[in-house]
């Protein structure tokens, strides 16, 4: 158990819809990173939050947004979903020696 | 910008044999860590091994060891006595660090190598 909790594990939704993915980092960890893993693009960094503030942005679409709340959990919001958004979405906590990942949310857009 | 390249999309090995997965990277940074992550069919990302760039000694974790060639920017993973449970995707990853080893940014991943261990 990595200590990073992601919910839900699976999500099936239709094109054009909006979904919210949730991540709780390890106790005491201030940072949250979101990654997308798709078949064609591999693992890509989306966005980082640190203690409630956006710290870095990667290849995140404008239709996607995220936030980190005072209790340090984070939510990734995906809107106007397209078939190509189907992917595994991971969040991770940063520790001095690297990163630890949650078990991911499998998003399927139909 | 940093890049990570894994040139072997797929590999297979017989149980109990040894296999080496290749990874090269490109960076102008001096302080960084390199990682190998394993992703079994369960899709969980599991840290296999970590190498600090400032260390000359190659990292070892039980059956897993690396060959870190800093000048050549090469970071290969050797799996000894392969087991069926080693069947997974393996990702090489790069992380920039501060002078004191703290994380400084996100992980940059290679495309992965799919390893199959055959009985």
GROMACS .gro file of C-alpha atoms in nm:
model
  229
    1UNK     CA    1   0.000   0.000   0.000
    2UNK     CA    2   0.158   0.324  -0.120
    3UNK     CA    3  -0.053   0.538   0.112
    4UNK     CA    4  -0.180   0.742  -0.184
    5UNK     CA    5  -0.554   0.687  -0.231
    6UNK     CA    6  -0.740   0.740  -0.555
    7UNK     CA    7  -1.110   0.715  -0.616
    8UNK     CA    8  -1.291   0.589  -0.807
    9UNK     CA    9  -1.092   0.297  -0.946
   10UNK     CA   10  -1.303   0.280  -1.260
   11UNK     CA   11  -1.522   0.532  -1.435
   12UNK     CA   12  -1.725   0.493  -1.753
   13UNK     CA   13  -1.889   0.798  -1.899
   14UNK     CA   14  -2.016   0.936  -2.227
   15UNK     CA   15  -1.856   1.189  -2.457
   16UNK     CA   16  -1.928   1.548  -2.360
   17UNK     CA   17  -1.966   1.469  -1.993
   18UNK     CA   18  -1.763   1.594  -1.696
   19UNK     CA   19  -1.599   1.381  -1.428
   20UNK     CA   20  -1.398   1.440  -1.112
   21UNK     CA   21  -1.113   1.220  -1.000
   22UNK     CA   22  -1.000   1.233  -0.640
   23UNK     CA   23  -0.663   1.180  -0.479
   24UNK     CA   24  -0.554   1.178  -0.116
   25UNK     CA   25  -0.176   1.194  -0.075
   26UNK     CA   26   0.016   1.013   0.196
   27UNK     CA   27  -0.032   1.154   0.540
   28UNK     CA   28   0.185   1.461   0.578
   29UNK     CA   29   0.276   1.490   0.210
   30UNK     CA   30   0.209   1.839   0.078
   31UNK     CA   31   0.253   1.768  -0.290
   32UNK     CA   32   0.030   1.602  -0.546
   33UNK     CA   33   0.123   1.524  -0.904
   34UNK     CA   34  -0.126   1.410  -1.167
   35UNK     CA   35  -0.022   1.188  -1.457
   36UNK     CA   36  -0.209   1.050  -1.755
   37UNK     CA   37  -0.121   0.714  -1.904
   38UNK     CA   38  -0.262   0.645  -2.247
   39UNK     CA   39  -0.167   0.385  -2.503
   40UNK     CA   40  -0.036   0.630  -2.759
   41UNK     CA   41   0.118   0.898  -2.536
   42UNK     CA   42   0.262   0.689  -2.255
   43UNK     CA   43   0.291   0.844  -1.909
   44UNK     CA   44   0.257   1.221  -1.920
   45UNK     CA   45   0.274   1.475  -1.643
   46UNK     CA   46  -0.037   1.689  -1.619
   47UNK     CA   47  -0.010   1.918  -1.319
   48UNK     CA   48   0.144   1.958  -0.974
   49UNK     CA   49   0.006   2.112  -0.658
   50UNK     CA   50   0.198   2.188  -0.344
   51UNK     CA   51   0.020   2.285  -0.022
   52UNK     CA   52  -0.280   2.415  -0.211
   53UNK     CA   53  -0.095   2.609  -0.476
   54UNK     CA   54  -0.040   2.514  -0.838
   55UNK     CA   55   0.332   2.458  -0.877
   56UNK     CA   56   0.382   2.328  -1.231
   57UNK     CA   57   0.186   2.247  -1.542
   58UNK     CA   58   0.264   1.986  -1.800
   59UNK     CA   59   0.063   1.864  -2.095
   60UNK     CA   60  -0.275   1.943  -1.946
   61UNK     CA   61  -0.561   2.031  -2.177
   62UNK     CA   62  -0.768   2.344  -2.120
   63UNK     CA   63  -1.069   2.118  -2.065
   64UNK     CA   64  -0.893   1.975  -1.762
   65UNK     CA   65  -0.839   2.149  -1.430
   66UNK     CA   66  -0.730   2.057  -1.083
   67UNK     CA   67  -0.722   2.189  -0.732
   68UNK     CA   68  -0.584   2.096  -0.394
   69UNK     CA   69  -0.792   2.154  -0.085
   70UNK     CA   70  -0.687   2.259   0.268
   71UNK     CA   71  -0.691   1.897   0.381
   72UNK     CA   72  -0.443   1.833   0.096
   73UNK     CA   73  -0.661   1.604  -0.109
   74UNK     CA   74  -0.673   1.693  -0.476
   75UNK     CA   75  -0.932   1.669  -0.748
   76UNK     CA   76  -0.877   1.649  -1.121
   77UNK     CA   77  -1.174   1.773  -1.322
   78UNK     CA   78  -1.213   1.658  -1.680
   79UNK     CA   79  -1.484   1.821  -1.888
   80UNK     CA   80  -1.625   1.797  -2.242
   81UNK     CA   81  -1.484   1.449  -2.250
   82UNK     CA   82  -1.369   1.297  -2.577
   83UNK     CA   83  -1.296   0.938  -2.669
   84UNK     CA   84  -0.927   1.020  -2.664
   85UNK     CA   85  -0.943   1.110  -2.296
   86UNK     CA   86  -0.983   0.743  -2.211
   87UNK     CA   87  -0.677   0.662  -2.006
   88UNK     CA   88  -0.541   0.567  -1.667
   89UNK     CA   89  -0.498   0.869  -1.443
   90UNK     CA   90  -0.250   0.849  -1.161
   91UNK     CA   91  -0.172   1.079  -0.878
   92UNK     CA   92   0.155   1.066  -0.692
   93UNK     CA   93   0.316   1.212  -0.383
   94UNK     CA   94   0.668   1.340  -0.385
   95UNK     CA   95   0.903   1.219  -0.116
   96UNK     CA   96   1.271   1.312  -0.086
   97UNK     CA   97   1.376   0.993  -0.259
   98UNK     CA   98   1.125   0.994  -0.542
   99UNK     CA   99   0.758   0.942  -0.595
  100UNK     CA  100   0.492   0.705  -0.472
  101UNK     CA  101   0.184   0.644  -0.683
  102UNK     CA  102  -0.179   0.573  -0.617
  103UNK     CA  103  -0.346   0.279  -0.785
  104UNK     CA  104  -0.498   0.500  -1.054
  105UNK     CA  105  -0.841   0.571  -1.196
  106UNK     CA  106  -0.931   0.399  -1.520
  107UNK     CA  107  -1.145   0.637  -1.725
  108UNK     CA  108  -1.336   0.503  -2.021
  109UNK     CA  109  -1.521   0.749  -2.244
  110UNK     CA  110  -1.782   0.588  -2.468
  111UNK     CA  111   1.449   1.964  -2.170
  112UNK     CA  112   1.509   1.614  -2.047
  113UNK     CA  113   1.423   1.305  -2.249
  114UNK     CA  114   1.422   0.937  -2.161
  115UNK     CA  115   1.448   0.669  -2.427
  116UNK     CA  116   1.378   0.299  -2.393
  117UNK     CA  117   1.468   0.135  -2.720
  118UNK     CA  118   1.324  -0.211  -2.647
  119UNK     CA  119   0.943  -0.210  -2.671
  120UNK     CA  120   0.921  -0.578  -2.579
  121UNK     CA  121   1.150  -0.843  -2.434
  122UNK     CA  122   1.112  -1.195  -2.311
  123UNK     CA  123   1.322  -1.413  -2.085
  124UNK     CA  124   1.304  -1.766  -1.952
  125UNK     CA  125   1.234  -1.816  -1.587
  126UNK     CA  126   1.554  -1.816  -1.376
  127UNK     CA  127   1.753  -1.644  -1.652
  128UNK     CA  128   1.898  -1.293  -1.649
  129UNK     CA  129   1.769  -1.005  -1.860
  130UNK     CA  130   1.886  -0.647  -1.910
  131UNK     CA  131   1.656  -0.360  -2.003
  132UNK     CA  132   1.810  -0.052  -2.163
  133UNK     CA  133   1.748   0.314  -2.098
  134UNK     CA  134   1.924   0.627  -2.216
  135UNK     CA  135   1.851   0.982  -2.117
  136UNK     CA  136   1.946   1.330  -2.218
  137UNK     CA  137   1.991   1.615  -1.975
  138UNK     CA  138   2.214   1.910  -1.905
  139UNK     CA  139   2.139   1.889  -1.533
  140UNK     CA  140   2.401   1.775  -1.286
  141UNK     CA  141   2.172   1.681  -1.000
  142UNK     CA  142   1.914   1.416  -1.067
  143UNK     CA  143   1.781   1.075  -0.977
  144UNK     CA  144   1.699   0.792  -1.211
  145UNK     CA  145   1.437   0.530  -1.145
  146UNK     CA  146   1.300   0.205  -1.273
  147UNK     CA  147   0.929   0.153  -1.213
  148UNK     CA  148   0.742  -0.171  -1.267
  149UNK     CA  149   0.380  -0.181  -1.381
  150UNK     CA  150   0.231  -0.531  -1.359
  151UNK     CA  151  -0.108  -0.620  -1.507
  152UNK     CA  152  -0.269  -0.474  -1.194
  153UNK     CA  153  -0.155  -0.133  -1.334
  154UNK     CA  154  -0.003  -0.024  -1.004
  155UNK     CA  155   0.321   0.174  -1.045
  156UNK     CA  156   0.583   0.015  -0.823
  157UNK     CA  157   0.927   0.160  -0.760
  158UNK     CA  158   1.191  -0.102  -0.836
  159UNK     CA  159   1.516   0.082  -0.787
  160UNK     CA  160   1.663   0.431  -0.762
  161UNK     CA  161   2.002   0.574  -0.855
  162UNK     CA  162   2.136   0.908  -0.743
  163UNK     CA  163   2.346   1.073  -1.014
  164UNK     CA  164   2.616   1.181  -0.769
  165UNK     CA  165   2.680   0.822  -0.660
  166UNK     CA  166   2.931   0.622  -0.858
  167UNK     CA  167   2.824   0.292  -0.707
  168UNK     CA  168   2.548   0.115  -0.893
  169UNK     CA  169   2.228   0.061  -0.696
  170UNK     CA  170   2.116  -0.292  -0.610
  171UNK     CA  171   1.790  -0.421  -0.468
  172UNK     CA  172   1.789  -0.798  -0.426
  173UNK     CA  173   1.764  -0.945  -0.780
  174UNK     CA  174   1.753  -0.603  -0.941
  175UNK     CA  175   2.063  -0.400  -1.019
  176UNK     CA  176   2.149  -0.112  -1.247
  177UNK     CA  177   2.442  -0.023  -1.465
  178UNK     CA  178   2.467   0.354  -1.443
  179UNK     CA  179   2.703   0.515  -1.693
  180UNK     CA  180   2.677   0.887  -1.626
  181UNK     CA  181   2.904   1.005  -1.905
  182UNK     CA  182   2.720   0.792  -2.158
  183UNK     CA  183   2.383   0.884  -2.003
  184UNK     CA  184   2.289   0.523  -1.985
  185UNK     CA  185   2.089   0.351  -1.710
  186UNK     CA  186   2.015  -0.017  -1.767
  187UNK     CA  187   1.827  -0.254  -1.538
  188UNK     CA  188   1.943  -0.610  -1.483
  189UNK     CA  189   1.702  -0.864  -1.345
  190UNK     CA  190   1.866  -1.182  -1.222
  191UNK     CA  191   1.693  -1.515  -1.162
  192UNK     CA  192   1.381  -1.390  -1.341
  193UNK     CA  193   1.051  -1.496  -1.189
  194UNK     CA  194   0.705  -1.519  -1.339
  195UNK     CA  195   0.600  -1.229  -1.116
  196UNK     CA  196   0.850  -1.006  -1.291
  197UNK     CA  197   0.624  -1.002  -1.596
  198UNK     CA  198   0.530  -0.636  -1.632
  199UNK     CA  199   0.592  -0.309  -1.811
  200UNK     CA  200   0.912  -0.146  -1.694
  201UNK     CA  201   0.954   0.228  -1.711
  202UNK     CA  202   1.274   0.423  -1.680
  203UNK     CA  203   1.226   0.770  -1.531
  204UNK     CA  204   1.425   1.086  -1.464
  205UNK     CA  205   1.379   1.338  -1.186
  206UNK     CA  206   1.569   1.663  -1.145
  207UNK     CA  207   1.679   1.736  -0.790
  208UNK     CA  208   1.817   2.020  -0.586
  209UNK     CA  209   2.178   2.023  -0.474
  210UNK     CA  210   2.061   1.848  -0.159
  211UNK     CA  211   1.871   1.571  -0.335
  212UNK     CA  212   1.523   1.710  -0.292
  213UNK     CA  213   1.269   1.663  -0.568
  214UNK     CA  214   1.261   1.947  -0.815
  215UNK     CA  215   0.987   1.881  -1.061
  216UNK     CA  216   0.801   1.595  -1.211
  217UNK     CA  217   0.909   1.255  -1.332
  218UNK     CA  218   0.990   1.216  -1.699
  219UNK     CA  219   0.920   0.867  -1.824
  220UNK     CA  220   1.038   0.657  -2.112
  221UNK     CA  221   0.784   0.472  -2.326
  222UNK     CA  222   0.839   0.148  -2.138
  223UNK     CA  223   0.956  -0.206  -2.208
  224UNK     CA  224   0.711  -0.491  -2.185
  225UNK     CA  225   0.887  -0.786  -2.023
  226UNK     CA  226   0.747  -1.135  -2.039
  227UNK     CA  227   0.894  -1.408  -1.822
  228UNK     CA  228   0.825  -1.751  -1.970
  229UNK     CA  229   0.810  -2.073  -1.767
   0.00000   0.00000   0.00000
